[in-house]
């Protein structure tokens, strides 16, 4: 038995559906990605921040309309571009769940809000209270665990991007150490696919549903919008893949 989770991130929708971000109309590219998500047949949808570009209520309503065909229990966390109050207000009804823990097939998925109200350029941070709560959750439950946040907690190797990651990532990583049930850390924010093992934990960055950040020498494929599929099996193993939408 398997729990299939689709992670959609950094949709950057605007109040006006025709608005483009760096040349791409984000409403259109999200529609293409949702078509791919439907084909993948997930059980649960995870939205991991920067769901709108400027936090307008209409932009959240556009997102609701876009994901409606999926008809899935939907969990969410904010990103630095979101307005947390407006987000929580617009997402208060079905298919959204306010819970920040997803349970299934013997796994737990913990969703953490890494946004910082006083951020100057989109960087993230965990308060002492948040880190203590995380430690308590991990102490209380030894099931295989996925931790999900918006910001990247390890460097991507791109200078400008690494200045706006999780500012106290070392404290976060220290918190995870000693909890071998933590198999995977999932994040958005970076607009690129990232896949690296670090101290026995698998760190996965997921492409945006719109414009990607391209490293030097990136392939044409890496520029396409996408999402991440995560399959959690009841024997404690998992598989993950990035699926992209292609023009035409
Ligand atoms: Fe972001």
mmCIF file with all atom_site columns, N, CA, C and O in Angstrom, residues 75-124:
data_model
loop_
_atom_site.group_PDB
_atom_site.id
_atom_site.type_symbol
_atom_site.label_atom_id
_atom_site.label_alt_id
_atom_site.label_comp_id
_atom_site.label_asym_id
_atom_site.label_entity_id
_atom_site.label_seq_id
_atom_site.pdbx_PDB_ins_code
_atom_site.Cartn_x
_atom_site.Cartn_y
_atom_site.Cartn_z
_atom_site.occupancy
_atom_site.B_iso_or_equiv
_atom_site.pdbx_formal_charge
_atom_site.auth_seq_id
_atom_site.auth_comp_id
_atom_site.auth_asym_id
_atom_site.auth_atom_id
_atom_site.pdbx_PDB_model_num
ATOM 1   N N  . UNK A 1 75  ? -3.117  20.223 1.750  1.00 0.00 ? 75  UNK A N  1
ATOM 2   C CA . UNK A 1 75  ? -2.399  20.811 2.884  1.00 0.00 ? 75  UNK A CA 1
ATOM 3   C C  . UNK A 1 75  ? -1.502  21.917 2.340  1.00 0.00 ? 75  UNK A C  1
ATOM 4   O O  . UNK A 1 75  ? -1.055  21.842 1.193  1.00 0.00 ? 75  UNK A O  1
ATOM 5   N N  . UNK A 1 76  ? -1.206  22.915 3.160  1.00 0.00 ? 76  UNK A N  1
ATOM 6   C CA . UNK A 1 76  ? -0.448  24.046 2.622  1.00 0.00 ? 76  UNK A CA 1
ATOM 7   C C  . UNK A 1 76  ? 0.409   24.717 3.688  1.00 0.00 ? 76  UNK A C  1
ATOM 8   O O  . UNK A 1 76  ? 0.110   24.669 4.884  1.00 0.00 ? 76  UNK A O  1
ATOM 9   N N  . UNK A 1 77  ? 1.482   25.344 3.206  1.00 0.00 ? 77  UNK A N  1
ATOM 10  C CA . UNK A 1 77  ? 2.298   26.245 4.034  1.00 0.00 ? 77  UNK A CA 1
ATOM 11  C C  . UNK A 1 77  ? 2.579   27.499 3.200  1.00 0.00 ? 77  UNK A C  1
ATOM 12  O O  . UNK A 1 77  ? 2.536   27.437 1.965  1.00 0.00 ? 77  UNK A O  1
ATOM 13  N N  . UNK A 1 78  ? 2.862   28.619 3.861  1.00 0.00 ? 78  UNK A N  1
ATOM 14  C CA . UNK A 1 78  ? 3.142   29.843 3.109  1.00 0.00 ? 78  UNK A CA 1
ATOM 15  C C  . UNK A 1 78  ? 4.605   29.941 2.677  1.00 0.00 ? 78  UNK A C  1
ATOM 16  O O  . UNK A 1 78  ? 5.481   29.275 3.230  1.00 0.00 ? 78  UNK A O  1
ATOM 17  N N  . UNK A 1 79  ? 4.824   30.795 1.696  1.00 0.00 ? 79  UNK A N  1
ATOM 18  C CA . UNK A 1 79  ? 6.178   31.185 1.318  1.00 0.00 ? 79  UNK A CA 1
ATOM 19  C C  . UNK A 1 79  ? 6.356   32.669 1.552  1.00 0.00 ? 79  UNK A C  1
ATOM 20  O O  . UNK A 1 79  ? 5.413   33.355 1.987  1.00 0.00 ? 79  UNK A O  1
ATOM 21  N N  . UNK A 1 80  ? 7.524   33.187 1.244  1.00 0.00 ? 80  UNK A N  1
ATOM 22  C CA . UNK A 1 80  ? 7.826   34.590 1.515  1.00 0.00 ? 80  UNK A CA 1
ATOM 23  C C  . UNK A 1 80  ? 6.971   35.552 0.696  1.00 0.00 ? 80  UNK A C  1
ATOM 24  O O  . UNK A 1 80  ? 6.796   36.703 1.070  1.00 0.00 ? 80  UNK A O  1
ATOM 25  N N  . UNK A 1 81  ? 6.412   35.098 -0.430 1.00 0.00 ? 81  UNK A N  1
ATOM 26  C CA . UNK A 1 81  ? 5.570   35.980 -1.243 1.00 0.00 ? 81  UNK A CA 1
ATOM 27  C C  . UNK A 1 81  ? 4.116   35.995 -0.776 1.00 0.00 ? 81  UNK A C  1
ATOM 28  O O  . UNK A 1 81  ? 3.330   36.803 -1.258 1.00 0.00 ? 81  UNK A O  1
ATOM 29  N N  . UNK A 1 82  ? 3.752   35.066 0.103  1.00 0.00 ? 82  UNK A N  1
ATOM 30  C CA . UNK A 1 82  ? 2.355   34.972 0.529  1.00 0.00 ? 82  UNK A CA 1
ATOM 31  C C  . UNK A 1 82  ? 2.024   35.953 1.639  1.00 0.00 ? 82  UNK A C  1
ATOM 32  O O  . UNK A 1 82  ? 2.901   36.377 2.393  1.00 0.00 ? 82  UNK A O  1
ATOM 33  N N  . UNK A 1 83  ? 0.734   36.277 1.731  1.00 0.00 ? 83  UNK A N  1
ATOM 34  C CA . UNK A 1 83  ? 0.222   37.000 2.888  1.00 0.00 ? 83  UNK A CA 1
ATOM 35  C C  . UNK A 1 83  ? -0.446  35.941 3.760  1.00 0.00 ? 83  UNK A C  1
ATOM 36  O O  . UNK A 1 83  ? -1.498  35.395 3.392  1.00 0.00 ? 83  UNK A O  1
ATOM 37  N N  . UNK A 1 84  ? 0.168   35.625 4.897  1.00 0.00 ? 84  UNK A N  1
ATOM 38  C CA . UNK A 1 84  ? -0.260  34.473 5.697  1.00 0.00 ? 84  UNK A CA 1
ATOM 39  C C  . UNK A 1 84  ? -1.723  34.616 6.146  1.00 0.00 ? 84  UNK A C  1
ATOM 40  O O  . UNK A 1 84  ? -2.494  33.652 6.086  1.00 0.00 ? 84  UNK A O  1
ATOM 41  N N  . UNK A 1 85  ? -2.128  35.822 6.563  1.00 0.00 ? 85  UNK A N  1
ATOM 42  C CA . UNK A 1 85  ? -3.506  36.009 7.043  1.00 0.00 ? 85  UNK A CA 1
ATOM 43  C C  . UNK A 1 85  ? -4.512  35.797 5.908  1.00 0.00 ? 85  UNK A C  1
ATOM 44  O O  . UNK A 1 85  ? -5.529  35.124 6.076  1.00 0.00 ? 85  UNK A O  1
ATOM 45  N N  . UNK A 1 86  ? -4.205  36.383 4.756  1.00 0.00 ? 86  UNK A N  1
ATOM 46  C CA . UNK A 1 86  ? -5.129  36.245 3.613  1.00 0.00 ? 86  UNK A CA 1
ATOM 47  C C  . UNK A 1 86  ? -5.163  34.786 3.152  1.00 0.00 ? 86  UNK A C  1
ATOM 48  O O  . UNK A 1 86  ? -6.225  34.221 2.889  1.00 0.00 ? 86  UNK A O  1
ATOM 49  N N  . UNK A 1 87  ? -4.003  34.160 3.111  1.00 0.00 ? 87  UNK A N  1
ATOM 50  C CA . UNK A 1 87  ? -3.913  32.749 2.722  1.00 0.00 ? 87  UNK A CA 1
ATOM 51  C C  . UNK A 1 87  ? -4.792  31.871 3.621  1.00 0.00 ? 87  UNK A C  1
ATOM 52  O O  . UNK A 1 87  ? -5.617  31.080 3.133  1.00 0.00 ? 87  UNK A O  1
ATOM 53  N N  . UNK A 1 88  ? -4.657  32.030 4.936  1.00 0.00 ? 88  UNK A N  1
ATOM 54  C CA . UNK A 1 88  ? -5.436  31.212 5.865  1.00 0.00 ? 88  UNK A CA 1
ATOM 55  C C  . UNK A 1 88  ? -6.936  31.483 5.724  1.00 0.00 ? 88  UNK A C  1
ATOM 56  O O  . UNK A 1 88  ? -7.751  30.580 5.858  1.00 0.00 ? 88  UNK A O  1
ATOM 57  N N  . UNK A 1 89  ? -7.268  32.742 5.454  1.00 0.00 ? 89  UNK A N  1
ATOM 58  C CA . UNK A 1 89  ? -8.685  33.092 5.295  1.00 0.00 ? 89  UNK A CA 1
ATOM 59  C C  . UNK A 1 89  ? -9.265  32.480 4.017  1.00 0.00 ? 89  UNK A C  1
ATOM 60  O O  . UNK A 1 89  ? -10.335 31.878 4.028  1.00 0.00 ? 89  UNK A O  1
ATOM 61  N N  . UNK A 1 90  ? -8.534  32.595 2.922  1.00 0.00 ? 90  UNK A N  1
ATOM 62  C CA . UNK A 1 90  ? -9.049  32.112 1.629  1.00 0.00 ? 90  UNK A CA 1
ATOM 63  C C  . UNK A 1 90  ? -9.085  30.587 1.562  1.00 0.00 ? 90  UNK A C  1
ATOM 64  O O  . UNK A 1 90  ? -9.846  30.009 0.804  1.00 0.00 ? 90  UNK A O  1
ATOM 65  N N  . UNK A 1 91  ? -8.222  29.942 2.339  1.00 0.00 ? 91  UNK A N  1
ATOM 66  C CA . UNK A 1 91  ? -8.110  28.471 2.288  1.00 0.00 ? 91  UNK A CA 1
ATOM 67  C C  . UNK A 1 91  ? -8.807  27.805 3.479  1.00 0.00 ? 91  UNK A C  1
ATOM 68  O O  . UNK A 1 91  ? -8.422  26.721 3.893  1.00 0.00 ? 91  UNK A O  1
ATOM 69  N N  . UNK A 1 92  ? -9.837  28.454 4.030  1.00 0.00 ? 92  UNK A N  1
ATOM 70  C CA . UNK A 1 92  ? -10.420 27.899 5.261  1.00 0.00 ? 92  UNK A CA 1
ATOM 71  C C  . UNK A 1 92  ? -11.390 26.734 5.008  1.00 0.00 ? 92  UNK A C  1
ATOM 72  O O  . UNK A 1 92  ? -11.705 25.975 5.911  1.00 0.00 ? 92  UNK A O  1
ATOM 73  N N  . UNK A 1 93  ? -11.864 26.589 3.745  1.00 0.00 ? 93  UNK A N  1
ATOM 74  C CA . UNK A 1 93  ? -12.856 25.542 3.463  1.00 0.00 ? 93  UNK A CA 1
ATOM 75  C C  . UNK A 1 93  ? -12.246 24.402 2.643  1.00 0.00 ? 93  UNK A C  1
ATOM 76  O O  . UNK A 1 93  ? -11.132 24.517 2.138  1.00 0.00 ? 93  UNK A O  1
ATOM 77  N N  . UNK A 1 94  ? -13.040 23.334 2.500  1.00 0.00 ? 94  UNK A N  1
ATOM 78  C CA . UNK A 1 94  ? -12.644 22.186 1.683  1.00 0.00 ? 94  UNK A CA 1
ATOM 79  C C  . UNK A 1 94  ? -12.235 22.679 0.274  1.00 0.00 ? 94  UNK A C  1
ATOM 80  O O  . UNK A 1 94  ? -12.869 23.610 -0.237 1.00 0.00 ? 94  UNK A O  1
ATOM 81  N N  . UNK A 1 95  ? -11.202 22.138 -0.366 1.00 0.00 ? 95  UNK A N  1
ATOM 82  C CA . UNK A 1 95  ? -10.485 20.903 -0.032 1.00 0.00 ? 95  UNK A CA 1
ATOM 83  C C  . UNK A 1 95  ? -9.315  21.105 0.933  1.00 0.00 ? 95  UNK A C  1
ATOM 84  O O  . UNK A 1 95  ? -8.513  20.198 1.125  1.00 0.00 ? 95  UNK A O  1
ATOM 85  N N  . UNK A 1 96  ? -9.218  22.306 1.538  1.00 0.00 ? 96  UNK A N  1
ATOM 86  C CA . UNK A 1 96  ? -8.052  22.596 2.383  1.00 0.00 ? 96  UNK A CA 1
ATOM 87  C C  . UNK A 1 96  ? -8.230  22.069 3.798  1.00 0.00 ? 96  UNK A C  1
ATOM 88  O O  . UNK A 1 96  ? -9.322  22.097 4.354  1.00 0.00 ? 96  UNK A O  1
ATOM 89  N N  . UNK A 1 97  ? -7.133  21.618 4.354  1.00 0.00 ? 97  UNK A N  1
ATOM 90  C CA . UNK A 1 97  ? -7.092  21.175 5.743  1.00 0.00 ? 97  UNK A CA 1
ATOM 91  C C  . UNK A 1 97  ? -6.112  22.075 6.469  1.00 0.00 ? 97  UNK A C  1
ATOM 92  O O  . UNK A 1 97  ? -5.022  22.354 5.957  1.00 0.00 ? 97  UNK A O  1
ATOM 93  N N  . UNK A 1 98  ? -6.493  22.519 7.656  1.00 0.00 ? 98  UNK A N  1
ATOM 94  C CA . UNK A 1 98  ? -5.618  23.409 8.417  1.00 0.00 ? 98  UNK A CA 1
ATOM 95  C C  . UNK A 1 98  ? -4.503  22.630 9.110  1.00 0.00 ? 98  UNK A C  1
ATOM 96  O O  . UNK A 1 98  ? -3.486  23.206 9.506  1.00 0.00 ? 98  UNK A O  1
ATOM 97  N N  . UNK A 1 99  ? -4.676  21.303 9.236  1.00 0.00 ? 99  UNK A N  1
ATOM 98  C CA . UNK A 1 99  ? -3.674  20.475 9.935  1.00 0.00 ? 99  UNK A CA 1
ATOM 99  C C  . UNK A 1 99  ? -2.308  20.618 9.275  1.00 0.00 ? 99  UNK A C  1
ATOM 100 O O  . UNK A 1 99  ? -2.209  20.728 8.060  1.00 0.00 ? 99  UNK A O  1
ATOM 101 N N  . UNK A 1 100 ? -1.283  20.535 10.096 1.00 0.00 ? 100 UNK A N  1
ATOM 102 C CA . UNK A 1 100 ? 0.081   20.603 9.571  1.00 0.00 ? 100 UNK A CA 1
ATOM 103 C C  . UNK A 1 100 ? 0.800   19.263 9.723  1.00 0.00 ? 100 UNK A C  1
ATOM 104 O O  . UNK A 1 100 ? 2.044   19.214 9.714  1.00 0.00 ? 100 UNK A O  1
ATOM 105 N N  . UNK A 1 101 ? 0.020   18.217 9.883  1.00 0.00 ? 101 UNK A N  1
ATOM 106 C CA . UNK A 1 101 ? 0.574   16.859 9.892  1.00 0.00 ? 101 UNK A CA 1
ATOM 107 C C  . UNK A 1 101 ? -0.280  15.998 8.966  1.00 0.00 ? 101 UNK A C  1
ATOM 108 O O  . UNK A 1 101 ? -1.502  16.006 9.068  1.00 0.00 ? 101 UNK A O  1
ATOM 109 N N  . UNK A 1 102 ? 0.378   15.299 8.058  1.00 0.00 ? 102 UNK A N  1
ATOM 110 C CA . UNK A 1 102 ? -0.313  14.347 7.195  1.00 0.00 ? 102 UNK A CA 1
ATOM 111 C C  . UNK A 1 102 ? 0.106   12.951 7.659  1.00 0.00 ? 102 UNK A C  1
ATOM 112 O O  . UNK A 1 102 ? 1.300   12.702 7.844  1.00 0.00 ? 102 UNK A O  1
ATOM 113 N N  . UNK A 1 103 ? -0.873  12.081 7.869  1.00 0.00 ? 103 UNK A N  1
ATOM 114 C CA . UNK A 1 103 ? -0.579  10.715 8.326  1.00 0.00 ? 103 UNK A CA 1
ATOM 115 C C  . UNK A 1 103 ? -1.082  9.732  7.286  1.00 0.00 ? 103 UNK A C  1
ATOM 116 O O  . UNK A 1 103 ? -2.144  9.931  6.710  1.00 0.00 ? 103 UNK A O  1
ATOM 117 N N  . UNK A 1 104 ? -0.324  8.671  7.070  1.00 0.00 ? 104 UNK A N  1
ATOM 118 C CA . UNK A 1 104 ? -0.827  7.627  6.178  1.00 0.00 ? 104 UNK A CA 1
ATOM 119 C C  . UNK A 1 104 ? 0.226   6.586  5.898  1.00 0.00 ? 104 UNK A C  1
ATOM 120 O O  . UNK A 1 104 ? 1.422   6.909  5.828  1.00 0.00 ? 104 UNK A O  1
ATOM 121 N N  . UNK A 1 105 ? -0.205  5.338  5.762  1.00 0.00 ? 105 UNK A N  1
ATOM 122 C CA . UNK A 1 105 ? 0.699   4.227  5.451  1.00 0.00 ? 105 UNK A CA 1
ATOM 123 C C  . UNK A 1 105 ? 1.868   4.128  6.433  1.00 0.00 ? 105 UNK A C  1
ATOM 124 O O  . UNK A 1 105 ? 2.997   3.782  6.054  1.00 0.00 ? 105 UNK A O  1
ATOM 125 N N  . UNK A 1 106 ? 1.619   4.514  7.683  1.00 0.00 ? 106 UNK A N  1
ATOM 126 C CA . UNK A 1 106 ? 2.652   4.427  8.711  1.00 0.00 ? 106 UNK A CA 1
ATOM 127 C C  . UNK A 1 106 ? 3.650   5.570  8.680  1.00 0.00 ? 106 UNK A C  1
ATOM 128 O O  . UNK A 1 106 ? 4.638   5.552  9.426  1.00 0.00 ? 106 UNK A O  1
ATOM 129 N N  . UNK A 1 107 ? 3.421   6.564  7.824  1.00 0.00 ? 107 UNK A N  1
ATOM 130 C CA . UNK A 1 107 ? 4.315   7.725  7.725  1.00 0.00 ? 107 UNK A CA 1
ATOM 131 C C  . UNK A 1 107 ? 3.672   8.944  8.383  1.00 0.00 ? 107 UNK A C  1
ATOM 132 O O  . UNK A 1 107 ? 2.455   9.025  8.505  1.00 0.00 ? 107 UNK A O  1
ATOM 133 N N  . UNK A 1 108 ? 4.524   9.910  8.755  1.00 0.00 ? 108 UNK A N  1
ATOM 134 C CA . UNK A 1 108 ? 4.013   11.240 9.101  1.00 0.00 ? 108 UNK A CA 1
ATOM 135 C C  . UNK A 1 108 ? 4.763   12.280 8.267  1.00 0.00 ? 108 UNK A C  1
ATOM 136 O O  . UNK A 1 108 ? 5.961   12.160 8.023  1.00 0.00 ? 108 UNK A O  1
ATOM 137 N N  . UNK A 1 109 ? 4.014   13.276 7.826  1.00 0.00 ? 109 UNK A N  1
ATOM 138 C CA . UNK A 1 109 ? 4.586   14.378 7.057  1.00 0.00 ? 109 UNK A CA 1
ATOM 139 C C  . UNK A 1 109 ? 4.329   15.643 7.862  1.00 0.00 ? 109 UNK A C  1
ATOM 140 O O  . UNK A 1 109 ? 3.172   15.977 8.141  1.00 0.00 ? 109 UNK A O  1
ATOM 141 N N  . UNK A 1 110 ? 5.391   16.315 8.292  1.00 0.00 ? 110 UNK A N  1
ATOM 142 C CA . UNK A 1 110 ? 5.270   17.507 9.139  1.00 0.00 ? 110 UNK A CA 1
ATOM 143 C C  . UNK A 1 110 ? 5.479   18.757 8.289  1.00 0.00 ? 110 UNK A C  1
ATOM 144 O O  . UNK A 1 110 ? 6.519   18.910 7.634  1.00 0.00 ? 110 UNK A O  1
ATOM 145 N N  . UNK A 1 111 ? 4.497   19.652 8.311  1.00 0.00 ? 111 UNK A N  1
ATOM 146 C CA . UNK A 1 111 ? 4.577   20.885 7.530  1.00 0.00 ? 111 UNK A CA 1
ATOM 147 C C  . UNK A 1 111 ? 4.964   22.040 8.439  1.00 0.00 ? 111 UNK A C  1
ATOM 148 O O  . UNK A 1 111 ? 4.274   22.299 9.433  1.00 0.00 ? 111 UNK A O  1
ATOM 149 N N  . UNK A 1 112 ? 6.027   22.747 8.102  1.00 0.00 ? 112 UNK A N  1
ATOM 150 C CA . UNK A 1 112 ? 6.530   23.825 8.954  1.00 0.00 ? 112 UNK A CA 1
ATOM 151 C C  . UNK A 1 112 ? 6.497   25.162 8.210  1.00 0.00 ? 112 UNK A C  1
ATOM 152 O O  . UNK A 1 112 ? 6.859   25.223 7.031  1.00 0.00 ? 112 UNK A O  1
ATOM 153 N N  . UNK A 1 113 ? 6.086   26.197 8.918  1.00 0.00 ? 113 UNK A N  1
ATOM 154 C CA . UNK A 1 113 ? 6.060   27.549 8.341  1.00 0.00 ? 113 UNK A CA 1
ATOM 155 C C  . UNK A 1 113 ? 7.420   28.207 8.582  1.00 0.00 ? 113 UNK A C  1
ATOM 156 O O  . UNK A 1 113 ? 7.740   28.582 9.711  1.00 0.00 ? 113 UNK A O  1
ATOM 157 N N  . UNK A 1 114 ? 8.193   28.364 7.528  1.00 0.00 ? 114 UNK A N  1
ATOM 158 C CA . UNK A 1 114 ? 9.548   28.936 7.671  1.00 0.00 ? 114 UNK A CA 1
ATOM 159 C C  . UNK A 1 114 ? 9.594   30.420 7.314  1.00 0.00 ? 114 UNK A C  1
ATOM 160 O O  . UNK A 1 114 ? 10.672  30.995 7.172  1.00 0.00 ? 114 UNK A O  1
ATOM 161 N N  . UNK A 1 115 ? 8.420   31.046 7.142  1.00 0.00 ? 115 UNK A N  1
ATOM 162 C CA . UNK A 1 115 ? 8.450   32.457 6.752  1.00 0.00 ? 115 UNK A CA 1
ATOM 163 C C  . UNK A 1 115 ? 8.776   33.352 7.948  1.00 0.00 ? 115 UNK A C  1
ATOM 164 O O  . UNK A 1 115 ? 8.505   32.999 9.099  1.00 0.00 ? 115 UNK A O  1
ATOM 165 N N  . UNK A 1 116 ? 9.345   34.486 7.650  1.00 0.00 ? 116 UNK A N  1
ATOM 166 C CA . UNK A 1 116 ? 9.798   35.439 8.665  1.00 0.00 ? 116 UNK A CA 1
ATOM 167 C C  . UNK A 1 116 ? 9.164   36.779 8.344  1.00 0.00 ? 116 UNK A C  1
ATOM 168 O O  . UNK A 1 116 ? 9.407   37.345 7.264  1.00 0.00 ? 116 UNK A O  1
ATOM 169 N N  . UNK A 1 117 ? 8.352   37.275 9.278  1.00 0.00 ? 117 UNK A N  1
ATOM 170 C CA . UNK A 1 117 ? 7.608   38.502 9.009  1.00 0.00 ? 117 UNK A CA 1
ATOM 171 C C  . UNK A 1 117 ? 8.524   39.682 8.691  1.00 0.00 ? 117 UNK A C  1
ATOM 172 O O  . UNK A 1 117 ? 8.207   40.536 7.882  1.00 0.00 ? 117 UNK A O  1
ATOM 173 N N  . UNK A 1 118 ? 9.679   39.706 9.337  1.00 0.00 ? 118 UNK A N  1
ATOM 174 C CA . UNK A 1 118 ? 10.582  40.843 9.154  1.00 0.00 ? 118 UNK A CA 1
ATOM 175 C C  . UNK A 1 118 ? 11.629  40.591 8.060  1.00 0.00 ? 118 UNK A C  1
ATOM 176 O O  . UNK A 1 118 ? 12.625  41.312 7.982  1.00 0.00 ? 118 UNK A O  1
ATOM 177 N N  . UNK A 1 119 ? 11.392  39.606 7.216  1.00 0.00 ? 119 UNK A N  1
ATOM 178 C CA . UNK A 1 119 ? 12.383  39.274 6.165  1.00 0.00 ? 119 UNK A CA 1
ATOM 179 C C  . UNK A 1 119 ? 12.602  40.478 5.250  1.00 0.00 ? 119 UNK A C  1
ATOM 180 O O  . UNK A 1 119 ? 11.664  41.207 4.930  1.00 0.00 ? 119 UNK A O  1
ATOM 181 N N  . UNK A 1 120 ? 13.855  40.671 4.859  1.00 0.00 ? 120 UNK A N  1
ATOM 182 C CA . UNK A 1 120 ? 14.166  41.804 3.986  1.00 0.00 ? 120 UNK A CA 1
ATOM 183 C C  . UNK A 1 120 ? 14.161  41.397 2.524  1.00 0.00 ? 120 UNK A C  1
ATOM 184 O O  . UNK A 1 120 ? 13.804  42.171 1.650  1.00 0.00 ? 120 UNK A O  1
ATOM 185 N N  . UNK A 1 121 ? 14.602  40.197 2.242  1.00 0.00 ? 121 UNK A N  1
ATOM 186 C CA . UNK A 1 121 ? 14.639  39.775 0.827  1.00 0.00 ? 121 UNK A CA 1
ATOM 187 C C  . UNK A 1 121 ? 14.145  38.348 0.630  1.00 0.00 ? 121 UNK A C  1
ATOM 188 O O  . UNK A 1 121 ? 14.675  37.627 -0.197 1.00 0.00 ? 121 UNK A O  1
ATOM 189 N N  . UNK A 1 122 ? 13.161  37.964 1.434  1.00 0.00 ? 122 UNK A N  1
ATOM 190 C CA . UNK A 1 122 ? 12.553  36.648 1.207  1.00 0.00 ? 122 UNK A CA 1
ATOM 191 C C  . UNK A 1 122 ? 13.205  35.504 1.938  1.00 0.00 ? 122 UNK A C  1
ATOM 192 O O  . UNK A 1 122 ? 12.895  34.343 1.680  1.00 0.00 ? 122 UNK A O  1
ATOM 193 N N  . UNK A 1 123 ? 14.109  35.802 2.854  1.00 0.00 ? 123 UNK A N  1
ATOM 194 C CA . UNK A 1 123 ? 14.770  34.733 3.608  1.00 0.00 ? 123 UNK A CA 1
ATOM 195 C C  . UNK A 1 123 ? 13.822  34.106 4.634  1.00 0.00 ? 123 UNK A C  1
ATOM 196 O O  . UNK A 1 123 ? 12.791  34.694 4.978  1.00 0.00 ? 123 UNK A O  1
ATOM 197 N N  . UNK A 1 124 ? 14.178  32.922 5.145  1.00 0.00 ? 124 UNK A N  1
ATOM 198 C CA . UNK A 1 124 ? 13.322  32.227 6.100  1.00 0.00 ? 124 UNK A CA 1
ATOM 199 C C  . UNK A 1 124 ? 14.006  32.030 7.443  1.00 0.00 ? 124 UNK A C  1
ATOM 200 O O  . UNK A 1 124 ? 15.224  32.229 7.584  1.00 0.00 ? 124 UNK A O  1
#
